[in-house]
Amino acid sequence: MSASNSASPNSPDALRQQPQSAASQEPALVGPREGYKRWAATYDQFPNPLLAREERYIMPLLPDLTGKDVLDLACGTGRWLQKLLQRGARSGVGIDYSTAMLRVANRKAAIPGQLACADCLQLPFRAAVFDLAVCSFALSHIQDLRQMARELARVMKPNAIVFVSDLHPEAHARGWRTGFRDGRGACQIETVPAAAEQIVRAFYSGGFECLTRIALCLGEAEKRIFIEAGKRDSFELFRVPAVLSCQFALMRSNGQQVGG
């Protein structure tokens, strides 16, 4: 969302390139607040190939979380917060400004009491609280990436690691959009995609070093999602970079990694 929600297509149908059809058949374009309010009830109900690809890449990279405090930034329904707590984190907090998405997250067994309705640009935490943060499919809803990076740096501890993922700019250029269907029809949520270089510069301005930056294509593991959704003929999507994933580490002001 413009300052805080986990946004990504929730099914292969939402991954399609937008058809050149009559205006009456085009998805309704809505802002993030309205979009996620409508989407919340069904957000977790459909397998998501982009989220599956992101998880398949990031999960093996997670460090030992024993005794660590974690932040799910723009947590949506708490997908990553739940996973991080299950991986042994001592404590965790998820923040989002969609109360509808937070209500869904709050129903998950590991999460109640560990959520806050807040803006990514003004985090409700003291300085140096978290060891690790994940920000998943939210950057395209954030207007001021530099402010977001500075605020994130403020709440992270020395040696903190941050994982950031979003829809790859090339996929967006080819027509992939954040969208879903509900009882009112097809809906597309407004986004402001950022180039990889813009994201890296924003985080560098906040005191982070970019450790890795990778373009992820969908793979064999995600094909079953398309097949089960009756989208077998959509496999050409697998040739397009689908997810941009970056790993950052907090640095000293002189450019040296904290603790390094």
Short mmCIF file of C-alpha atoms in Angstrom, two decimals:
data_model
loop_
_atom_site.label_atom_id
_atom_site.label_comp_id
_atom_site.label_asym_id
_atom_site.label_seq_id
_atom_site.Cartn_x
_atom_site.Cartn_y
_atom_site.Cartn_z
CA MET A 1 0.00 0.00 0.00
CA SER A 2 1.17 3.57 -0.43
CA ALA A 3 2.92 3.18 2.85
CA SER A 4 2.27 -0.28 3.94
CA ASN A 5 0.65 -3.30 2.45
CA SER A 6 1.80 -6.53 1.02
CA ALA A 7 0.67 -6.38 -2.57
CA SER A 8 0.89 -8.97 -5.27
CA PRO A 9 -1.43 -10.80 -7.62
CA ASN A 10 -3.29 -13.51 -5.72
CA SER A 11 -3.85 -16.01 -8.51
CA PRO A 12 -2.66 -16.82 -12.03
CA ASP A 13 -5.70 -14.93 -13.30
CA ALA A 14 -4.26 -11.77 -11.80
CA LEU A 15 -0.90 -12.42 -13.48
CA ARG A 16 -2.32 -12.17 -16.96
CA GLN A 17 -1.41 -9.31 -19.24
CA GLN A 18 -4.33 -6.94 -19.28
CA PRO A 19 -6.42 -7.67 -22.41
CA GLN A 20 -7.15 -5.01 -24.93
CA SER A 21 -10.92 -5.13 -24.51
CA ALA A 22 -13.82 -2.79 -24.20
CA ALA A 23 -13.61 -0.34 -21.31
CA SER A 24 -16.62 -2.00 -19.68
CA GLN A 25 -14.63 -5.24 -19.43
CA GLU A 26 -11.48 -3.72 -17.99
CA PRO A 27 -10.73 -4.11 -14.27
CA ALA A 28 -11.82 -1.26 -12.04
CA LEU A 29 -8.77 0.77 -10.95
CA VAL A 30 -8.79 1.53 -7.22
CA GLY A 31 -6.38 2.93 -4.65
CA PRO A 32 -4.55 0.68 -2.21
CA ARG A 33 -6.80 1.42 0.76
CA GLU A 34 -9.98 0.51 -1.08
CA GLY A 35 -8.35 -2.37 -2.93
CA TYR A 36 -7.02 -4.16 0.14
CA LYS A 37 -10.22 -3.55 2.05
CA ARG A 38 -12.05 -5.47 -0.68
CA TRP A 39 -9.34 -8.09 -1.14
CA ALA A 40 -8.69 -8.97 2.51
CA ALA A 41 -11.42 -11.59 2.93
CA THR A 42 -10.11 -13.74 0.07
CA TYR A 43 -6.43 -12.79 -0.01
CA ASP A 44 -5.21 -16.07 1.52
CA GLN A 45 -7.67 -18.33 -0.27
CA PHE A 46 -5.84 -18.74 -3.59
CA PRO A 47 -2.29 -20.01 -4.20
CA ASN A 48 -0.06 -17.22 -5.46
CA PRO A 49 2.81 -18.13 -7.82
CA LEU A 50 4.71 -14.90 -7.16
CA LEU A 51 4.61 -15.36 -3.40
CA ALA A 52 5.55 -19.01 -3.83
CA ARG A 53 8.60 -18.05 -5.91
CA GLU A 54 9.64 -15.39 -3.44
CA GLU A 55 9.38 -17.80 -0.51
CA ARG A 56 11.28 -20.52 -2.37
CA TYR A 57 14.17 -18.08 -2.81
CA ILE A 58 14.21 -16.32 0.58
CA MET A 59 13.51 -19.17 3.01
CA PRO A 60 16.94 -20.85 2.52
CA LEU A 61 18.65 -17.47 3.01
CA LEU A 62 17.13 -16.76 6.42
CA PRO A 63 19.69 -16.80 9.24
CA ASP A 64 19.22 -18.57 12.55
CA LEU A 65 16.41 -16.59 14.20
CA THR A 66 16.85 -17.96 17.71
CA GLY A 67 16.70 -15.03 20.12
CA LYS A 68 16.02 -12.58 17.27
CA ASP A 69 13.35 -9.89 17.01
CA VAL A 70 11.74 -9.57 13.60
CA LEU A 71 9.56 -7.11 11.70
CA ASP A 72 7.09 -7.87 8.92
CA LEU A 73 6.88 -4.47 7.25
CA ALA A 74 3.61 -4.01 5.34
CA CYS A 75 2.56 -7.39 6.65
CA GLY A 76 -0.87 -7.68 5.04
CA THR A 77 -2.36 -10.92 6.37
CA GLY A 78 0.83 -11.75 8.28
CA ARG A 79 2.29 -14.31 5.90
CA TRP A 80 5.94 -13.57 6.63
CA LEU A 81 5.42 -12.79 10.32
CA GLN A 82 3.93 -16.23 10.80
CA LYS A 83 6.81 -17.91 8.93
CA LEU A 84 9.49 -16.02 10.86
CA LEU A 85 7.94 -16.89 14.21
CA GLN A 86 7.69 -20.53 13.14
CA ARG A 87 11.40 -20.41 12.29
CA GLY A 88 12.22 -19.61 15.92
CA ALA A 89 12.22 -15.81 16.22
CA ARG A 90 11.98 -14.69 19.83
CA SER A 91 9.43 -12.01 19.02
CA GLY A 92 7.91 -10.40 15.98
CA VAL A 93 5.66 -7.55 14.95
CA GLY A 94 3.69 -6.97 11.78
CA ILE A 95 2.64 -3.48 10.71
CA ASP A 96 0.20 -2.46 8.03
CA TYR A 97 -2.27 0.35 7.55
CA SER A 98 -5.07 -1.84 6.20
CA THR A 99 -7.26 -2.71 9.16
CA ALA A 100 -9.09 -5.26 6.99
CA MET A 101 -5.87 -7.15 6.25
CA LEU A 102 -4.80 -6.95 9.90
CA ARG A 103 -8.10 -8.46 11.02
CA VAL A 104 -7.33 -11.49 8.84
CA ALA A 105 -3.78 -11.69 10.22
CA ASN A 106 -5.06 -11.50 13.79
CA ARG A 107 -7.00 -14.73 13.31
CA LYS A 108 -3.80 -16.71 12.72
CA ALA A 109 -2.74 -18.70 15.76
CA ALA A 110 0.84 -17.44 16.07
CA ILE A 111 0.08 -13.77 15.47
CA PRO A 112 -2.60 -12.25 17.77
CA GLY A 113 -1.31 -9.32 19.82
CA GLN A 114 1.70 -8.82 17.56
CA LEU A 115 0.20 -6.47 14.99
CA ALA A 116 0.02 -2.70 14.66
CA CYS A 117 -1.88 -0.43 12.32
CA ALA A 118 0.82 1.97 11.21
CA ASP A 119 2.49 3.68 8.28
CA CYS A 120 5.84 2.52 6.90
CA LEU A 121 6.98 6.13 6.83
CA GLN A 122 6.43 6.60 10.56
CA LEU A 123 7.04 3.38 12.48
CA PRO A 124 5.72 3.23 16.07
CA PHE A 125 8.90 1.77 17.55
CA ARG A 126 11.92 3.05 19.43
CA ALA A 127 15.32 2.94 17.80
CA ALA A 128 17.32 -0.28 17.28
CA VAL A 129 14.60 -2.86 18.00
CA PHE A 130 14.75 -5.47 15.23
CA ASP A 131 17.38 -7.91 13.97
CA LEU A 132 15.65 -8.80 10.70
CA ALA A 133 12.86 -7.37 8.57
CA VAL A 134 10.92 -8.50 5.53
CA CYS A 135 9.06 -6.15 3.20
CA SER A 136 7.16 -8.20 0.65
CA PHE A 137 5.42 -6.78 -2.43
CA ALA A 138 4.83 -3.36 -0.89
CA LEU A 139 7.37 -0.98 -2.45
CA SER A 140 5.15 -0.17 -5.42
CA HIS A 141 2.66 1.32 -2.96
CA ILE A 142 5.22 3.53 -1.20
CA GLN A 143 5.56 7.07 -2.51
CA ASP A 144 8.77 8.03 -0.64
CA LEU A 145 11.23 5.13 -0.67
CA ARG A 146 14.03 7.17 0.87
CA GLN A 147 11.93 8.12 3.88
CA MET A 148 10.82 4.52 4.24
CA ALA A 149 14.45 3.33 4.17
CA ARG A 150 15.54 5.94 6.72
CA GLU A 151 12.72 5.02 9.08
CA LEU A 152 13.46 1.32 8.66
CA ALA A 153 17.15 1.92 9.42
CA ARG A 154 16.16 3.76 12.60
CA VAL A 155 14.36 0.75 14.08
CA MET A 156 16.89 -1.91 13.03
CA LYS A 157 19.69 -3.16 15.31
CA PRO A 158 23.37 -3.31 14.34
CA ASN A 159 23.99 -6.16 11.87
CA ALA A 160 20.33 -6.08 10.85
CA ILE A 161 19.31 -7.79 7.62
CA VAL A 162 16.37 -6.71 5.45
CA PHE A 163 14.76 -8.72 2.66
CA VAL A 164 12.74 -6.75 0.12
CA SER A 165 10.71 -8.19 -2.76
CA ASP A 166 8.36 -6.73 -5.33
CA LEU A 167 6.96 -7.33 -8.78
CA HIS A 168 9.84 -7.08 -11.23
CA PRO A 169 9.78 -3.84 -13.30
CA GLU A 170 10.00 -5.86 -16.54
CA ALA A 171 6.91 -7.83 -15.58
CA HIS A 172 5.08 -4.59 -14.90
CA ALA A 173 6.24 -3.20 -18.25
CA ARG A 174 4.74 -6.28 -19.93
CA GLY A 175 1.37 -5.65 -18.35
CA TRP A 176 1.41 -7.68 -15.14
CA ARG A 177 -0.69 -5.96 -12.50
CA THR A 178 -1.74 -6.30 -8.87
CA GLY A 179 -5.34 -7.42 -9.03
CA PHE A 180 -8.10 -9.75 -7.93
CA ARG A 181 -11.74 -10.59 -8.49
CA ASP A 182 -14.58 -10.37 -5.98
CA GLY A 183 -18.35 -10.23 -6.12
CA ARG A 184 -18.18 -6.78 -7.67
CA GLY A 185 -15.93 -7.90 -10.55
CA ALA A 186 -12.27 -7.55 -11.53
CA CYS A 187 -10.23 -5.00 -9.60
CA GLN A 188 -6.74 -3.59 -10.22
CA ILE A 189 -4.86 -1.78 -7.47
CA GLU A 190 -2.87 1.34 -8.33
CA THR A 191 0.91 0.94 -8.11
CA VAL A 192 3.97 3.13 -8.64
CA PRO A 193 6.70 0.65 -9.65
CA ALA A 194 10.33 1.49 -8.91
CA ALA A 195 13.36 0.42 -10.92
CA ALA A 196 15.90 -1.80 -9.16
CA GLU A 197 18.49 1.00 -9.18
CA GLN A 198 16.00 3.38 -7.58
CA ILE A 199 15.33 0.89 -4.77
CA VAL A 200 19.03 0.31 -4.14
CA ARG A 201 19.75 4.06 -4.07
CA ALA A 202 16.89 4.67 -1.66
CA PHE A 203 18.14 2.04 0.77
CA TYR A 204 21.72 3.23 0.42
CA SER A 205 20.56 6.72 1.39
CA GLY A 206 19.09 5.20 4.54
CA GLY A 207 22.37 3.52 5.50
CA PHE A 208 21.95 0.07 3.92
CA GLU A 209 24.32 -1.92 1.75
CA CYS A 210 22.81 -4.05 -1.01
CA LEU A 211 24.13 -7.59 -0.52
CA THR A 212 22.15 -9.25 -3.30
CA ARG A 213 19.80 -8.15 -6.07
CA ILE A 214 18.24 -10.85 -8.21
CA ALA A 215 15.53 -11.22 -10.84
CA LEU A 216 13.49 -14.36 -10.26
CA CYS A 217 11.52 -16.12 -12.98
CA LEU A 218 8.74 -18.52 -12.11
CA GLY A 219 9.86 -22.14 -12.25
CA GLU A 220 8.67 -25.71 -12.33
CA ALA A 221 7.59 -25.50 -8.70
CA GLU A 222 5.11 -22.75 -9.56
CA LYS A 223 3.65 -24.44 -12.66
CA ARG A 224 1.30 -26.57 -10.62
CA ILE A 225 -0.44 -23.40 -9.42
CA PHE A 226 -1.22 -22.50 -13.02
CA ILE A 227 -2.29 -26.04 -13.87
CA GLU A 228 -4.62 -26.27 -10.87
CA ALA A 229 -6.13 -22.92 -11.85
CA GLY A 230 -6.73 -24.10 -15.41
CA LYS A 231 -4.05 -21.76 -16.79
CA ARG A 232 -1.77 -24.34 -18.40
CA ASP A 233 -1.44 -22.16 -21.51
CA SER A 234 0.08 -19.33 -19.44
CA PHE A 235 3.51 -20.95 -19.25
CA GLU A 236 5.02 -18.27 -21.47
CA LEU A 237 4.99 -16.15 -18.34
CA PHE A 238 7.86 -18.26 -17.05
CA ARG A 239 10.26 -16.55 -19.45
CA VAL A 240 9.62 -13.13 -17.86
CA PRO A 241 11.49 -11.93 -14.73
CA ALA A 242 8.63 -12.01 -12.25
CA VAL A 243 10.05 -11.03 -8.86
CA LEU A 244 12.77 -8.58 -7.89
CA SER A 245 14.33 -9.62 -4.58
CA CYS A 246 17.00 -7.69 -2.69
CA GLN A 247 18.88 -8.33 0.53
CA PHE A 248 20.26 -5.36 2.47
CA ALA A 249 22.46 -4.99 5.54
CA LEU A 250 22.69 -1.95 7.79
CA MET A 251 26.00 -0.06 7.49
CA ARG A 252 27.98 2.39 9.54
CA SER A 253 27.76 6.01 8.44
CA ASN A 254 31.20 5.68 6.84
CA GLY A 255 30.00 2.92 4.54
CA GLN A 256 31.27 0.00 6.61
CA GLN A 257 28.77 -2.71 7.47
CA VAL A 258 27.78 -2.56 11.12
CA GLY A 259 29.73 -5.17 13.05
CA GLY A 260 31.69 -6.13 9.92
#
